Short mmCIF file of C-alpha atoms in Angstrom, two decimals:
data_model
loop_
_atom_site.label_atom_id
_atom_site.label_comp_id
_atom_site.label_asym_id
_atom_site.label_seq_id
_atom_site.Cartn_x
_atom_site.Cartn_y
_atom_site.Cartn_z
CA MET Y 1 20.51 -4.96 13.97
CA THR Y 2 18.76 -1.27 14.70
CA ARG Y 3 15.54 -0.83 13.41
CA GLN Y 4 14.64 2.18 10.90
CA HIS Y 5 12.30 4.51 12.14
CA THR Y 6 9.67 4.78 9.92
CA SER Y 7 8.59 8.30 9.45
CA ILE Y 8 4.81 10.05 8.75
CA MET Y 9 4.10 12.62 5.90
CA GLY Y 10 1.60 14.81 7.32
CA VAL Y 11 -1.27 15.76 4.31
CA VAL Y 12 -1.86 19.66 4.00
CA ASN Y 13 -4.70 19.70 0.98
CA VAL Y 14 -4.56 22.67 -0.76
CA THR Y 15 -7.13 22.22 -2.68
CA PRO Y 16 -11.66 22.73 -2.46
CA ASP Y 17 -12.56 18.67 -2.72
CA SER Y 18 -10.37 15.89 -1.27
CA PHE Y 19 -12.79 13.35 0.19
CA SER Y 20 -11.05 14.84 4.46
CA ASP Y 21 -11.09 17.76 4.17
CA GLY Y 22 -11.12 20.03 0.86
CA GLY Y 23 -11.82 23.62 1.52
CA ARG Y 24 -10.64 23.60 5.18
CA PHE Y 25 -6.76 25.09 3.58
CA THR Y 26 -7.35 26.77 0.24
CA ASP Y 27 -6.33 30.00 1.42
CA VAL Y 28 -1.98 30.00 1.57
CA ASP Y 29 -2.13 31.30 5.77
CA ALA Y 30 -4.28 28.56 6.79
CA ALA Y 31 -2.13 26.06 4.46
CA VAL Y 32 0.49 27.22 6.30
CA ALA Y 33 -0.35 27.19 10.39
CA ARG Y 34 -0.91 23.21 9.19
CA GLY Y 35 1.99 22.96 8.04
CA ARG Y 36 3.03 24.52 10.62
CA GLU Y 37 0.96 21.90 13.03
CA LEU Y 38 1.37 18.99 11.12
CA ALA Y 39 5.55 19.32 11.65
CA ALA Y 40 4.86 20.94 15.72
CA ALA Y 41 2.69 17.14 16.18
CA GLY Y 42 5.27 15.21 15.13
CA ALA Y 43 5.31 15.17 11.26
CA ASP Y 44 8.53 14.41 8.99
CA VAL Y 45 7.61 15.97 5.54
CA VAL Y 46 4.36 17.67 4.91
CA ASP Y 47 2.84 16.80 1.98
CA VAL Y 48 1.75 20.49 0.03
CA GLY Y 49 -1.23 19.29 -3.23
CA GLY Y 50 -3.96 21.29 -4.44
CA GLU Y 51 -5.62 18.46 -7.31
CA SER Y 52 -7.99 16.34 -5.84
CA THR Y 53 -7.79 12.23 -6.94
CA ARG Y 54 -11.46 11.75 -5.29
CA PRO Y 55 -13.19 9.75 -7.35
CA GLY Y 56 -15.48 11.79 -8.78
CA SER Y 57 -13.65 14.84 -9.00
CA SER Y 58 -12.33 17.02 -11.90
CA ARG Y 59 -8.99 18.03 -12.53
CA PRO Y 60 -7.48 21.87 -11.72
CA GLU Y 61 -5.74 23.79 -14.73
CA GLU Y 62 -2.05 23.42 -14.31
CA GLN Y 63 -1.81 27.63 -13.87
CA GLU Y 64 -4.55 27.05 -11.51
CA GLU Y 65 -2.97 23.14 -9.36
CA ARG Y 66 0.73 26.03 -9.59
CA GLU Y 67 -1.45 28.83 -7.34
CA ARG Y 68 -2.32 26.66 -4.76
CA VAL Y 69 0.24 25.40 -4.17
CA LEU Y 70 3.37 27.03 -4.84
CA PRO Y 71 3.53 29.46 -2.25
CA VAL Y 72 2.43 26.55 0.65
CA VAL Y 73 5.85 25.22 -1.11
CA SER Y 74 8.07 27.86 -0.78
CA ALA Y 75 6.33 29.27 2.50
CA LEU Y 76 7.21 25.89 4.17
CA ALA Y 77 10.30 25.70 2.94
CA GLN Y 78 11.98 28.37 3.60
CA LEU Y 79 10.63 27.70 7.95
CA GLY Y 80 12.96 25.07 7.36
CA TYR Y 81 10.46 22.24 7.42
CA ALA Y 82 11.41 18.59 4.55
CA VAL Y 83 8.18 19.31 1.76
CA SER Y 84 7.18 17.26 -0.24
CA VAL Y 85 4.90 18.39 -3.00
CA ASP Y 86 1.51 16.07 -4.32
CA THR Y 87 1.28 16.23 -8.00
CA MET Y 88 1.30 14.34 -11.24
CA ARG Y 89 2.28 17.06 -13.80
CA ALA Y 90 5.94 17.59 -14.05
CA SER Y 91 6.00 21.58 -14.49
CA VAL Y 92 4.18 21.27 -11.23
CA ALA Y 93 6.42 19.26 -9.98
CA GLN Y 94 9.77 20.83 -11.89
CA ALA Y 95 8.86 24.57 -9.75
CA ALA Y 96 7.10 22.58 -6.32
CA LEU Y 97 11.27 21.76 -6.62
CA GLU Y 98 12.57 25.36 -7.10
CA ALA Y 99 10.91 26.73 -4.43
CA GLY Y 100 12.06 24.07 -1.90
CA ALA Y 101 10.36 20.51 -2.32
CA VAL Y 102 12.64 17.42 -1.80
CA LEU Y 103 10.65 15.62 -2.79
CA VAL Y 104 7.77 13.96 -5.38
CA ASN Y 105 4.98 12.37 -4.69
CA ASP Y 106 3.47 11.48 -7.47
CA VAL Y 107 0.32 9.07 -7.12
CA SER Y 108 0.48 8.31 -11.74
CA GLY Y 109 4.38 6.35 -10.90
CA GLY Y 110 4.53 8.45 -13.88
CA LEU Y 111 1.79 7.19 -15.72
CA GLY Y 112 0.73 10.92 -15.94
CA ASP Y 113 2.67 13.45 -17.71
CA PRO Y 114 5.33 11.21 -19.97
CA GLU Y 115 7.35 14.31 -18.97
CA MET Y 116 8.17 13.02 -15.09
CA GLY Y 117 10.92 10.18 -15.53
CA PRO Y 118 13.05 12.43 -17.65
CA MET Y 119 12.46 15.44 -15.00
CA VAL Y 120 12.92 13.57 -11.85
CA ALA Y 121 16.41 12.09 -13.72
CA GLN Y 122 17.46 15.77 -14.75
CA THR Y 123 16.96 17.02 -10.83
CA GLY Y 124 17.48 14.36 -9.38
CA ALA Y 125 15.03 14.54 -6.44
CA ARG Y 126 13.69 11.99 -4.06
CA TYR Y 127 9.81 10.35 -6.33
CA VAL Y 128 7.52 8.19 -4.39
CA VAL Y 129 5.96 5.75 -7.32
CA MET Y 130 2.12 5.35 -6.77
CA HIS Y 131 0.18 2.00 -8.14
CA TRP Y 132 -1.78 3.57 -10.46
CA ARG Y 133 -4.73 2.31 -13.22
CA GLY Y 134 -5.19 5.12 -13.93
CA LEU Y 135 -8.02 7.87 -12.08
CA LEU Y 136 -11.89 6.68 -12.14
CA SER Y 137 -14.58 9.20 -13.27
CA ASP Y 138 -16.83 6.17 -12.08
CA PRO Y 139 -16.77 6.88 -7.91
CA ALA Y 140 -18.09 2.64 -8.57
CA ALA Y 141 -15.76 1.67 -10.88
CA THR Y 142 -12.16 -0.63 -9.95
CA HIS Y 143 -10.37 -2.94 -11.61
CA HIS Y 144 -10.10 -6.86 -11.61
CA TYR Y 145 -7.27 -8.56 -9.24
CA ASP Y 146 -6.81 -12.05 -9.38
CA ASP Y 147 -3.33 -11.34 -7.12
CA VAL Y 148 -3.61 -8.09 -6.31
CA VAL Y 149 -0.35 -7.72 -4.11
CA GLY Y 150 1.36 -10.07 -6.44
CA GLU Y 151 0.06 -7.59 -10.11
CA VAL Y 152 0.95 -4.31 -7.49
CA CYS Y 153 4.02 -5.45 -6.97
CA ALA Y 154 4.73 -6.35 -10.59
CA GLU Y 155 3.94 -3.72 -12.31
CA LEU Y 156 5.27 -1.39 -9.88
CA THR Y 157 8.49 -3.40 -10.78
CA ASP Y 158 7.06 -2.04 -14.43
CA ARG Y 159 7.65 1.68 -13.33
CA VAL Y 160 10.70 1.09 -11.76
CA ASP Y 161 11.90 -0.03 -14.63
CA VAL Y 162 10.79 2.62 -17.20
CA LEU Y 163 11.62 5.23 -14.75
CA LEU Y 164 14.76 4.13 -14.42
CA GLY Y 165 15.31 3.90 -18.70
CA HIS Y 166 14.67 7.94 -18.44
CA GLY Y 167 18.13 7.95 -16.38
CA VAL Y 168 16.14 7.94 -13.08
CA ARG Y 169 18.46 6.58 -10.10
CA GLU Y 170 17.58 3.49 -7.67
CA GLU Y 171 17.25 5.10 -4.78
CA GLN Y 172 15.45 8.46 -5.59
CA LEU Y 173 12.12 5.99 -6.00
CA VAL Y 174 10.63 5.02 -2.96
CA LEU Y 175 7.29 2.87 -4.40
CA ASP Y 176 3.95 2.99 -2.57
CA PRO Y 177 1.57 0.47 -3.20
CA GLY Y 178 -1.70 2.91 -4.06
CA LEU Y 179 -3.87 2.14 -1.52
CA GLY Y 180 -7.50 2.69 -2.97
CA PHE Y 181 -6.64 3.58 -6.21
CA SER Y 182 -8.89 1.75 -8.48
CA LYS Y 183 -9.15 -1.14 -5.75
CA ASP Y 184 -11.83 -1.82 -2.99
CA ALA Y 185 -12.31 -2.91 0.20
CA GLY Y 186 -10.76 -6.73 -0.37
CA HIS Y 187 -7.98 -5.53 -2.80
CA ASN Y 188 -6.99 -2.80 0.10
CA TRP Y 189 -6.82 -4.85 3.01
CA ALA Y 190 -4.99 -7.46 1.75
CA LEU Y 191 -2.04 -4.84 0.45
CA LEU Y 192 -1.48 -3.91 3.89
CA ALA Y 193 -1.67 -8.30 4.58
CA GLY Y 194 1.25 -8.83 2.35
CA LEU Y 195 3.04 -5.37 3.18
CA ASP Y 196 6.57 -7.59 3.06
CA ARG Y 197 5.87 -8.33 -0.21
CA VAL Y 198 5.75 -4.27 -1.59
CA VAL Y 199 8.78 -4.00 0.71
CA ALA Y 200 10.91 -6.89 -0.33
CA LEU Y 201 10.84 -5.29 -3.36
CA GLY Y 202 13.65 -3.75 -2.13
CA LEU Y 203 12.57 -0.11 -2.02
CA PRO Y 204 11.48 2.58 0.31
CA VAL Y 205 7.57 2.24 0.87
CA LEU Y 206 5.39 4.97 1.31
CA VAL Y 207 2.02 3.89 2.72
CA GLY Y 208 -0.92 5.58 2.29
CA ALA Y 209 -4.41 4.67 4.24
CA SER Y 210 -5.77 7.76 5.78
CA ARG Y 211 -8.96 8.57 6.36
CA LYS Y 212 -9.91 5.54 3.48
CA ARG Y 213 -13.01 5.13 3.10
CA PHE Y 214 -12.60 0.85 4.10
CA LEU Y 215 -11.20 2.26 7.09
CA GLY Y 216 -14.93 3.60 7.66
CA ARG Y 217 -16.95 0.76 7.70
CA LEU Y 218 -15.18 -1.41 10.60
CA PRO Y 219 -17.83 -4.05 12.75
CA ALA Y 220 -18.67 -2.55 16.33
CA ARG Y 221 -16.94 -5.77 17.38
CA PRO Y 222 -16.02 -8.83 16.42
CA GLY Y 223 -17.63 -11.58 14.64
CA GLU Y 224 -20.51 -8.37 13.46
CA ALA Y 225 -21.34 -6.94 10.09
CA LEU Y 226 -19.88 -4.23 9.00
CA PRO Y 227 -21.67 -1.18 8.52
CA ASP Y 228 -23.43 0.35 5.49
CA GLU Y 229 -23.02 3.74 5.51
CA PRO Y 230 -18.55 4.54 5.92
CA SER Y 231 -17.12 6.74 9.28
CA ALA Y 232 -17.23 10.36 8.16
CA PRO Y 233 -13.30 10.65 6.58
CA GLN Y 234 -12.93 12.49 9.90
CA GLU Y 235 -13.21 10.10 12.54
CA ARG Y 236 -11.51 7.62 10.65
CA ASP Y 237 -8.15 8.64 13.03
CA ALA Y 238 -7.95 5.84 14.85
CA ALA Y 239 -8.35 3.65 11.80
CA THR Y 240 -5.40 5.56 10.65
CA ALA Y 241 -3.04 4.59 13.16
CA ALA Y 242 -4.20 1.06 13.65
CA THR Y 243 -3.01 0.72 9.92
CA SER Y 244 -0.19 2.79 10.49
CA LEU Y 245 1.75 0.72 13.09
CA LEU Y 246 0.91 -2.19 10.35
CA ALA Y 247 3.31 -0.45 8.00
CA ALA Y 248 5.90 0.03 10.38
CA GLN Y 249 5.75 -3.90 11.02
CA ALA Y 250 6.11 -4.67 7.51
CA GLY Y 251 9.33 -2.06 7.02
CA ALA Y 252 7.12 1.09 5.99
CA TRP Y 253 9.90 4.03 5.09
CA ALA Y 254 7.18 5.96 5.47
CA VAL Y 255 2.86 6.43 6.59
CA ARG Y 256 0.67 9.19 5.19
CA VAL Y 257 -1.45 10.41 7.26
CA HIS Y 258 -3.77 13.82 8.07
CA GLU Y 259 -3.37 13.59 11.97
CA VAL Y 260 -0.30 12.99 13.09
CA ALA Y 261 -0.95 12.98 16.38
CA PRO Y 262 -2.81 9.63 16.31
CA THR Y 263 0.33 7.60 13.74
CA ARG Y 264 3.46 8.91 16.21
CA ASP Y 265 1.51 7.97 18.75
CA ALA Y 266 1.20 4.82 17.50
CA LEU Y 267 4.49 4.80 16.88
CA ALA Y 268 6.45 5.79 19.88
CA VAL Y 269 4.73 2.21 22.04
CA TRP Y 270 5.67 0.05 18.92
CA GLU Y 271 9.32 1.71 18.99
CA LEU Y 272 8.94 1.41 23.14
CA VAL Y 273 7.90 -2.06 23.23
CA GLU Y 274 10.32 -3.44 20.95
CA GLU Y 275 13.17 -1.51 22.97
CA ALA Y 276 11.87 -3.12 26.05
CA ARG Y 277 12.74 -6.67 23.89
CA GLY Y 278 14.97 -6.56 23.09
CA ALA Y 279 16.44 -5.11 26.19
CA ARG Y 280 15.42 -7.73 27.97
#
């Protein structure tokens, strides 16, 4: 049996306040150039987002979000790239699809806008359903879980049922366990360890661990205490590549990353080892 290739989604944040690279690509030309860079490095999909979801961030007005993302989506689509739009607003998603996007990546899983489900059903677009319990206004806030993997799976299943009720077809849907969203480091590690259970739900799975805070607090040596302060987001790409490999091994459909090359190389090493193992 041939193993399915794990796709790479490269991130283009056209926001002034993203935790990772806010302000670097707010200019349309800079954002398009970044998208081209990611695709050249091996991204299968370029994910364009105009709203930061970092804890404590404020939402842009709808018109501002449209002005941020639509020119970038349109330009990248015209260049022949597969483009996704990262938005919680149905109107922005629909406009992006009309501009050439092929996928809607919604961190709210449809909870942020009641019109999202009907719009996805009407357009037939591919749609990422992320696990979400609401945006965090307090950076220190989190949510309680007795069994984070089981509860995430159950809540994703509930969201899928709601979307199917709107007329969305199952083959349109992709699941995302929502690492870092209303989850502390322990929850994130547990979800990475239990990704096979999310994959076992039977739909494609997207994993977005890239540069998140929990990856910035790693021991310098095995067994040592975790550092008090996390490393800078740009210093977390090696750890991100490791999570990409773990996601691929669990059967993830795709991984979402800020820097493509480290993940591309990690996945290539594993794929070549798997080929060699199969040839023995």
